[in-house]
């Protein structure tokens, strides 16, 4: 018998993206008092049992380049940065953090940083710098967002645009001691055009290519990934194989944050269009031209929504066959794979629940509270089950030379 190792499972903190309820604080109250929304969201998160929040910010609807009607989700500017976030505002927010016990994991601004219009791109970059400054004053380690895509260029040409335009943003993050955590959503509905992959950093192979560019310029430590398994399902991928690929390529360190959001594939939609298939007659084009009605442009998201529906963790049926077919997220294996294959600081990697399940997007505080509380509880218990399995199998049994039973899911075979 080998050494006896104690059973000491390590759990991940569980939080919520504040875009889940954009109008928790109505605009008539929060527009004149921009930090009230953050205070009320911290209190709301405490009620549902969250350890932390991902604090969402965005261009205010009055200055945004994309009309609210064209968006899949509500405008998520919980953190209002029309005016710079200064030390006085930070003290007020941090007092609410202390009062609620809910921390801020990072500041999220999800927009197209490679927009083809130079003036629009400049506006978005300037706003991201404001988000970075707010993150510093709040003492959080990162901002979270997209890379985006220049629609006037090919994917290959976008690599050069990334090097010229996005690397300077990472230099700004480095100067502030921050990571830039990139979410990998392909953002198919960002444009009425035929491109499905509108966020350059949508898959592990591009993460690695982009990171190598970053390393050339001394900002490799700033480029990190905020992984969301729902987008993997959309791409026909599975978490375990993606994590194994990163490990095999020597990039298991890239993921430092996670969105906990699922995806449920519609087999009929899949049969009709295929993964990444181009849809037609969506409603964003009228008489052969892009519609001038912003509400019609929201139909560009049918490139995605004809295939699948987002899952709020815990709201989809337990479906072992769907797990094997990668038609929904196997949450237990997701948490096991993270521990088994990635180079992560488990205790400090936040699991941020992102609520985008349309029928449950109740925009009423009291009605939404038990829904989010249930999803957070599900996420926490799944993580604790995975932590227990990992500690038991990889530490306690391994130390005593006791084999683990069975085979389990294997990378590249599911």
CSV table of N, CA, C and O in Angstrom, one decimal, residues 11-18 52-55 105-106 108 110 141-145 179-185 207 224-232 238-240 242-244 246 251-262 313 329-355 376 379 382-383 386:
chain,number,residue,atom,x,y,z
A,11,UNK,N,-13.0,23.2,-4.7
A,11,UNK,CA,-14.2,23.6,-5.5
A,11,UNK,C,-13.9,24.9,-6.2
A,11,UNK,O,-13.0,25.7,-5.7
A,12,UNK,N,-14.6,25.2,-7.2
A,12,UNK,CA,-14.5,26.4,-8.0
A,12,UNK,C,-15.6,27.4,-7.5
A,12,UNK,O,-16.7,27.0,-7.1
A,13,UNK,N,-15.3,28.7,-7.4
A,13,UNK,CA,-16.3,29.7,-7.1
A,13,UNK,C,-17.4,29.7,-8.2
A,13,UNK,O,-17.1,29.5,-9.4
A,14,UNK,N,-18.6,30.0,-7.8
A,14,UNK,CA,-19.7,30.0,-8.7
A,14,UNK,C,-20.3,31.5,-8.7
A,14,UNK,O,-20.6,32.0,-7.7
A,15,UNK,N,-20.5,32.0,-9.9
A,15,UNK,CA,-21.1,33.3,-10.1
A,15,UNK,C,-22.1,33.5,-11.2
A,15,UNK,O,-22.5,32.5,-11.8
A,16,UNK,N,-22.4,34.7,-11.5
A,16,UNK,CA,-23.5,35.0,-12.4
A,16,UNK,C,-23.1,36.2,-13.3
A,16,UNK,O,-22.6,37.2,-12.7
A,17,UNK,N,-23.3,36.2,-14.6
A,17,UNK,CA,-23.1,37.3,-15.4
A,17,UNK,C,-24.3,38.3,-15.3
A,17,UNK,O,-25.5,37.8,-15.4
A,18,UNK,N,-24.1,39.5,-15.0
A,18,UNK,CA,-25.2,40.4,-14.7
A,18,UNK,C,-26.1,40.7,-15.8
A,18,UNK,O,-27.2,41.3,-15.6
A,52,UNK,N,-19.8,35.3,-6.7
A,52,UNK,CA,-19.2,36.4,-7.4
A,52,UNK,C,-20.1,36.8,-8.6
A,52,UNK,O,-21.1,36.1,-8.9
A,53,UNK,N,-19.9,37.9,-9.2
A,53,UNK,CA,-20.5,38.3,-10.4
A,53,UNK,C,-19.5,38.6,-11.5
A,53,UNK,O,-18.4,39.0,-11.2
A,54,UNK,N,-19.9,38.4,-12.7
A,54,UNK,CA,-19.1,39.0,-13.8
A,54,UNK,C,-19.9,40.3,-14.2
A,54,UNK,O,-21.0,40.2,-14.6
A,55,UNK,N,-19.2,41.4,-14.0
A,55,UNK,CA,-19.9,42.7,-14.1
A,55,UNK,C,-19.9,43.1,-15.6
A,55,UNK,O,-18.8,43.4,-16.2
A,105,UNK,N,-15.7,39.0,-10.3
A,105,UNK,CA,-14.7,38.1,-11.0
A,105,UNK,C,-13.9,38.9,-12.0
A,105,UNK,O,-12.7,38.7,-12.1
A,106,UNK,N,-14.6,39.6,-12.9
A,106,UNK,CA,-13.9,40.4,-13.9
A,106,UNK,C,-15.0,41.4,-14.5
A,106,UNK,O,-16.2,41.3,-14.1
A,108,UNK,N,-16.8,42.4,-17.9
A,108,UNK,CA,-17.1,41.9,-19.3
A,108,UNK,C,-17.6,43.0,-20.2
A,108,UNK,O,-18.7,43.6,-19.9
A,110,UNK,N,-18.5,42.8,-24.2
A,110,UNK,CA,-18.5,41.8,-25.3
A,110,UNK,C,-18.9,42.6,-26.6
A,110,UNK,O,-20.1,42.8,-26.9
A,141,UNK,N,-8.8,40.9,-11.7
A,141,UNK,CA,-7.6,40.6,-12.5
A,141,UNK,C,-7.8,40.6,-14.0
A,141,UNK,O,-6.8,40.5,-14.7
A,142,UNK,N,-9.0,40.9,-14.5
A,142,UNK,CA,-9.2,40.7,-16.0
A,142,UNK,C,-10.4,41.5,-16.5
A,142,UNK,O,-11.3,41.8,-15.7
A,143,UNK,N,-10.3,41.7,-17.8
A,143,UNK,CA,-11.5,42.1,-18.6
A,143,UNK,C,-11.8,40.9,-19.4
A,143,UNK,O,-10.9,40.1,-19.7
A,144,UNK,N,-13.0,40.8,-19.8
A,144,UNK,CA,-13.5,39.6,-20.7
A,144,UNK,C,-14.2,40.2,-21.9
A,144,UNK,O,-15.0,41.1,-21.7
A,145,UNK,N,-14.0,39.6,-23.0
A,145,UNK,CA,-14.7,40.1,-24.2
A,145,UNK,C,-14.3,39.2,-25.4
A,145,UNK,O,-13.9,38.1,-25.3
A,179,UNK,N,-5.4,40.6,-17.4
A,179,UNK,CA,-5.6,39.7,-18.5
A,179,UNK,C,-6.7,40.2,-19.3
A,179,UNK,O,-7.6,40.8,-18.8
A,180,UNK,N,-6.7,39.8,-20.6
A,180,UNK,CA,-7.8,40.0,-21.5
A,180,UNK,C,-8.3,38.5,-21.8
A,180,UNK,O,-7.7,37.8,-22.5
A,181,UNK,N,-9.5,38.2,-21.2
A,181,UNK,CA,-10.0,36.8,-21.4
A,181,UNK,C,-11.0,36.8,-22.5
A,181,UNK,O,-12.0,37.5,-22.5
A,182,UNK,N,-10.7,36.1,-23.6
A,182,UNK,CA,-11.5,36.1,-24.8
A,182,UNK,C,-12.5,34.9,-24.8
A,182,UNK,O,-12.2,33.8,-24.6
A,183,UNK,N,-13.8,35.3,-24.9
A,183,UNK,CA,-14.8,34.3,-25.1
A,183,UNK,C,-14.8,33.8,-26.5
A,183,UNK,O,-14.6,34.6,-27.5
A,184,UNK,N,-15.1,32.5,-26.7
A,184,UNK,CA,-15.0,32.0,-28.1
A,184,UNK,C,-16.2,31.9,-28.9
A,184,UNK,O,-16.3,31.2,-29.9
A,185,UNK,N,-17.3,32.6,-28.5
A,185,UNK,CA,-18.5,32.5,-29.4
A,185,UNK,C,-18.2,33.0,-30.8
A,185,UNK,O,-17.6,34.0,-31.0
A,207,UNK,N,-7.0,30.1,-31.1
A,207,UNK,CA,-6.4,30.6,-29.8
A,207,UNK,C,-4.9,30.5,-29.8
A,207,UNK,O,-4.2,31.4,-29.5
A,224,UNK,N,-5.7,35.4,-22.8
A,224,UNK,CA,-6.3,34.2,-22.1
A,224,UNK,C,-7.7,34.0,-22.7
A,224,UNK,O,-8.3,34.8,-23.3
A,225,UNK,N,-8.2,32.8,-22.3
A,225,UNK,CA,-9.5,32.4,-22.9
A,225,UNK,C,-10.5,32.2,-21.8
A,225,UNK,O,-10.2,31.7,-20.7
A,226,UNK,N,-11.7,32.7,-22.0
A,226,UNK,CA,-12.9,32.5,-21.2
A,226,UNK,C,-13.8,31.5,-21.9
A,226,UNK,O,-14.6,31.9,-22.7
A,227,UNK,N,-13.6,30.3,-21.5
A,227,UNK,CA,-14.3,29.2,-22.2
A,227,UNK,C,-15.8,29.0,-21.9
A,227,UNK,O,-16.2,29.1,-20.8
A,228,UNK,N,-16.5,28.8,-23.0
A,228,UNK,CA,-18.0,28.6,-22.9
A,228,UNK,C,-18.4,27.4,-23.7
A,228,UNK,O,-18.3,27.4,-24.9
A,229,UNK,N,-18.8,26.3,-23.0
A,229,UNK,CA,-19.0,25.0,-23.7
A,229,UNK,C,-20.2,25.1,-24.7
A,229,UNK,O,-20.3,24.3,-25.6
A,230,UNK,N,-21.1,26.1,-24.5
A,230,UNK,CA,-22.3,26.1,-25.4
A,230,UNK,C,-21.8,26.4,-26.8
A,230,UNK,O,-22.4,25.8,-27.8
A,231,UNK,N,-20.7,27.2,-27.0
A,231,UNK,CA,-20.2,27.4,-28.3
A,231,UNK,C,-19.5,26.2,-29.0
A,231,UNK,O,-19.5,26.1,-30.2
A,232,UNK,N,-19.0,25.4,-28.1
A,232,UNK,CA,-18.4,24.2,-28.6
A,232,UNK,C,-19.4,23.2,-29.2
A,232,UNK,O,-19.2,22.7,-30.3
A,238,UNK,N,-16.5,18.9,-28.5
A,238,UNK,CA,-16.8,18.5,-27.2
A,238,UNK,C,-15.7,19.0,-26.3
A,238,UNK,O,-14.5,19.0,-26.7
A,239,UNK,N,-16.1,19.3,-25.0
A,239,UNK,CA,-15.1,19.9,-24.1
A,239,UNK,C,-13.9,19.0,-23.9
A,239,UNK,O,-12.8,19.5,-23.9
A,240,UNK,N,-14.1,17.7,-23.6
A,240,UNK,CA,-12.9,16.9,-23.3
A,240,UNK,C,-11.9,16.9,-24.5
A,240,UNK,O,-10.7,16.9,-24.2
A,242,UNK,N,-11.5,19.2,-26.7
A,242,UNK,CA,-10.8,20.5,-26.9
A,242,UNK,C,-9.8,20.7,-25.8
A,242,UNK,O,-8.7,21.2,-26.1
A,243,UNK,N,-10.1,20.3,-24.6
A,243,UNK,CA,-9.1,20.4,-23.5
A,243,UNK,C,-7.9,19.5,-23.7
A,243,UNK,O,-6.8,19.8,-23.5
A,244,UNK,N,-8.1,18.3,-24.3
A,244,UNK,CA,-7.0,17.4,-24.6
A,244,UNK,C,-6.1,18.0,-25.7
A,244,UNK,O,-4.9,17.9,-25.6
A,246,UNK,N,-5.6,21.2,-26.3
A,246,UNK,CA,-4.8,22.2,-25.7
A,246,UNK,C,-3.7,21.6,-24.9
A,246,UNK,O,-2.5,22.1,-25.0
A,251,UNK,N,-0.8,24.1,-24.5
A,251,UNK,CA,-1.5,25.3,-24.2
A,251,UNK,C,-2.6,25.1,-23.2
A,251,UNK,O,-3.6,25.8,-23.2
A,252,UNK,N,-2.4,24.2,-22.3
A,252,UNK,CA,-3.4,23.9,-21.2
A,252,UNK,C,-3.6,25.1,-20.3
A,252,UNK,O,-4.5,25.1,-19.5
A,253,UNK,N,-2.7,26.1,-20.4
A,253,UNK,CA,-2.7,27.2,-19.4
A,253,UNK,C,-3.7,28.3,-19.9
A,253,UNK,O,-3.9,29.3,-19.2
A,254,UNK,N,-4.1,28.2,-21.2
A,254,UNK,CA,-4.8,29.4,-21.8
A,254,UNK,C,-6.2,29.7,-21.1
A,254,UNK,O,-6.6,30.9,-21.1
A,255,UNK,N,-6.9,28.7,-20.6
A,255,UNK,CA,-8.2,29.0,-20.1
A,255,UNK,C,-8.1,29.4,-18.6
A,255,UNK,O,-7.6,28.7,-17.8
A,256,UNK,N,-8.6,30.6,-18.3
A,256,UNK,CA,-8.5,31.1,-16.9
A,256,UNK,C,-9.9,31.6,-16.4
A,256,UNK,O,-10.0,32.1,-15.3
A,257,UNK,N,-10.9,31.4,-17.2
A,257,UNK,CA,-12.3,31.7,-16.8
A,257,UNK,C,-13.3,30.9,-17.6
A,257,UNK,O,-12.9,30.3,-18.7
A,258,UNK,N,-14.5,30.7,-17.1
A,258,UNK,CA,-15.5,29.9,-17.8
A,258,UNK,C,-16.9,30.5,-17.7
A,258,UNK,O,-17.3,30.9,-16.6
A,259,UNK,N,-17.6,30.5,-18.8
A,259,UNK,CA,-19.0,30.7,-18.8
A,259,UNK,C,-19.7,29.3,-18.6
A,259,UNK,O,-19.3,28.4,-19.3
A,260,UNK,N,-20.6,29.2,-17.7
A,260,UNK,CA,-21.4,28.0,-17.6
A,260,UNK,C,-22.7,28.2,-18.3
A,260,UNK,O,-23.7,28.7,-17.7
A,261,UNK,N,-22.7,27.8,-19.5
A,261,UNK,CA,-23.9,28.0,-20.4
A,261,UNK,C,-23.9,26.8,-21.3
A,261,UNK,O,-22.9,26.4,-21.9
A,262,UNK,N,-25.1,26.2,-21.5
A,262,UNK,CA,-25.2,25.0,-22.3
A,262,UNK,C,-25.8,25.3,-23.7
A,262,UNK,O,-26.2,26.5,-24.0
A,313,UNK,N,-27.8,26.3,-17.2
A,313,UNK,CA,-27.4,25.0,-16.5
A,313,UNK,C,-28.5,24.5,-15.5
A,313,UNK,O,-29.0,25.3,-14.7
A,329,UNK,N,-24.4,19.7,-23.2
A,329,UNK,CA,-23.2,19.7,-22.4
A,329,UNK,C,-23.4,18.6,-21.3
A,329,UNK,O,-24.3,18.6,-20.5
A,330,UNK,N,-22.4,17.7,-21.2
A,330,UNK,CA,-22.3,16.8,-20.1
A,330,UNK,C,-21.5,17.6,-19.0
A,330,UNK,O,-20.3,17.6,-19.0
A,331,UNK,N,-22.3,18.2,-18.1
A,331,UNK,CA,-21.6,19.1,-17.1
A,331,UNK,C,-20.6,18.4,-16.2
A,331,UNK,O,-19.6,19.0,-15.9
A,332,UNK,N,-21.0,17.2,-15.8
A,332,UNK,CA,-20.0,16.5,-14.9
A,332,UNK,C,-18.7,16.2,-15.6
A,332,UNK,O,-17.6,16.5,-15.0
A,333,UNK,N,-18.8,15.7,-16.8
A,333,UNK,CA,-17.5,15.5,-17.5
A,333,UNK,C,-16.8,16.8,-17.8
A,333,UNK,O,-15.6,16.8,-17.9
A,334,UNK,N,-17.5,17.8,-18.1
A,334,UNK,CA,-16.9,19.1,-18.3
A,334,UNK,C,-16.1,19.5,-17.2
A,334,UNK,O,-14.9,19.9,-17.3
A,335,UNK,N,-16.6,19.4,-15.9
A,335,UNK,CA,-15.8,19.8,-14.7
A,335,UNK,C,-14.7,18.8,-14.5
A,335,UNK,O,-13.6,19.2,-14.0
A,336,UNK,N,-14.9,17.5,-14.7
A,336,UNK,CA,-13.8,16.6,-14.6
A,336,UNK,C,-12.7,16.8,-15.6
A,336,UNK,O,-11.5,16.8,-15.2
A,337,UNK,N,-13.0,17.1,-16.8
A,337,UNK,CA,-12.0,17.3,-17.9
A,337,UNK,C,-11.2,18.5,-17.6
A,337,UNK,O,-10.0,18.6,-17.8
A,338,UNK,N,-11.8,19.6,-17.0
A,338,UNK,CA,-11.1,20.8,-16.7
A,338,UNK,C,-10.0,20.4,-15.7
A,338,UNK,O,-8.8,20.9,-15.8
A,339,UNK,N,-10.3,19.6,-14.7
A,339,UNK,CA,-9.4,19.3,-13.6
A,339,UNK,C,-8.3,18.3,-14.1
A,339,UNK,O,-7.1,18.4,-13.7
A,340,UNK,N,-8.7,17.4,-15.0
A,340,UNK,CA,-7.8,16.4,-15.5
A,340,UNK,C,-6.8,16.8,-16.6
A,340,UNK,O,-5.7,16.3,-16.7
A,341,UNK,N,-7.3,17.8,-17.4
A,341,UNK,CA,-6.5,18.2,-18.6
A,341,UNK,C,-5.9,19.6,-18.6
A,341,UNK,O,-5.0,19.8,-19.4
A,342,UNK,N,-6.5,20.5,-17.9
A,342,UNK,CA,-6.0,21.9,-18.0
A,342,UNK,C,-5.1,22.2,-16.9
A,342,UNK,O,-5.1,21.6,-15.8
A,343,UNK,N,-4.2,23.2,-17.1
A,343,UNK,CA,-3.3,23.8,-16.1
A,343,UNK,C,-4.1,25.0,-15.5
A,343,UNK,O,-3.9,26.1,-15.9
A,344,UNK,N,-4.9,24.7,-14.4
A,344,UNK,CA,-5.7,25.8,-13.9
A,344,UNK,C,-5.5,25.9,-12.4
A,344,UNK,O,-5.2,24.9,-11.7
A,345,UNK,N,-5.8,27.1,-11.9
A,345,UNK,CA,-5.9,27.3,-10.4
A,345,UNK,C,-7.4,27.1,-10.0
A,345,UNK,O,-8.2,28.0,-10.1
A,346,UNK,N,-7.7,25.8,-9.7
A,346,UNK,CA,-9.1,25.4,-9.5
A,346,UNK,C,-9.8,26.3,-8.6
A,346,UNK,O,-10.9,26.8,-8.8
A,347,UNK,N,-9.2,26.6,-7.4
A,347,UNK,CA,-9.9,27.4,-6.4
A,347,UNK,C,-10.2,28.8,-6.8
A,347,UNK,O,-11.1,29.5,-6.2
A,348,UNK,N,-9.5,29.3,-7.8
A,348,UNK,CA,-9.7,30.7,-8.2
A,348,UNK,C,-10.2,30.9,-9.7
A,348,UNK,O,-10.1,32.0,-10.2
A,349,UNK,N,-10.7,29.8,-10.3
A,349,UNK,CA,-11.2,29.9,-11.6
A,349,UNK,C,-12.8,30.0,-11.5
A,349,UNK,O,-13.4,29.0,-11.1
A,350,UNK,N,-13.4,31.1,-11.8
A,350,UNK,CA,-14.8,31.3,-11.5
A,350,UNK,C,-15.6,30.6,-12.6
A,350,UNK,O,-15.3,30.7,-13.8
A,351,UNK,N,-16.7,29.9,-12.1
A,351,UNK,CA,-17.7,29.4,-13.0
A,351,UNK,C,-18.9,30.4,-13.1
A,351,UNK,O,-19.6,30.6,-12.2
A,352,UNK,N,-18.9,31.1,-14.2
A,352,UNK,CA,-19.9,32.2,-14.3
A,352,UNK,C,-21.1,31.7,-15.1
A,352,UNK,O,-21.0,31.4,-16.3
A,353,UNK,N,-22.2,31.6,-14.4
A,353,UNK,CA,-23.5,31.2,-15.1
A,353,UNK,C,-23.9,32.3,-16.0
A,353,UNK,O,-24.1,33.5,-15.6
A,354,UNK,N,-24.2,32.0,-17.3
A,354,UNK,CA,-24.6,33.0,-18.3
A,354,UNK,C,-26.0,32.5,-18.7
A,354,UNK,O,-26.2,31.5,-19.2
A,355,UNK,N,-27.0,33.4,-18.4
A,355,UNK,CA,-28.4,33.0,-18.7
A,355,UNK,C,-28.9,33.5,-20.0
A,355,UNK,O,-29.1,34.7,-20.2
A,376,UNK,N,-27.6,28.2,-10.2
A,376,UNK,CA,-26.4,28.3,-9.4
A,376,UNK,C,-26.2,27.1,-8.5
A,376,UNK,O,-25.1,26.6,-8.4
A,379,UNK,N,-25.1,24.2,-10.6
A,379,UNK,CA,-23.7,24.3,-11.0
A,379,UNK,C,-22.7,24.0,-9.9
A,379,UNK,O,-21.7,23.3,-10.0
A,382,UNK,N,-22.8,20.2,-9.2
A,382,UNK,CA,-22.0,19.5,-10.2
A,382,UNK,C,-20.5,19.6,-10.0
A,382,UNK,O,-19.7,18.7,-10.1
A,383,UNK,N,-20.1,20.8,-9.7
A,383,UNK,CA,-18.7,21.1,-9.5
A,383,UNK,C,-18.2,20.3,-8.2
A,383,UNK,O,-17.1,19.8,-8.2
A,386,UNK,N,-17.8,16.7,-9.2
A,386,UNK,CA,-16.6,16.5,-10.0
A,386,UNK,C,-15.3,16.6,-9.1
A,386,UNK,O,-14.4,15.9,-9.2
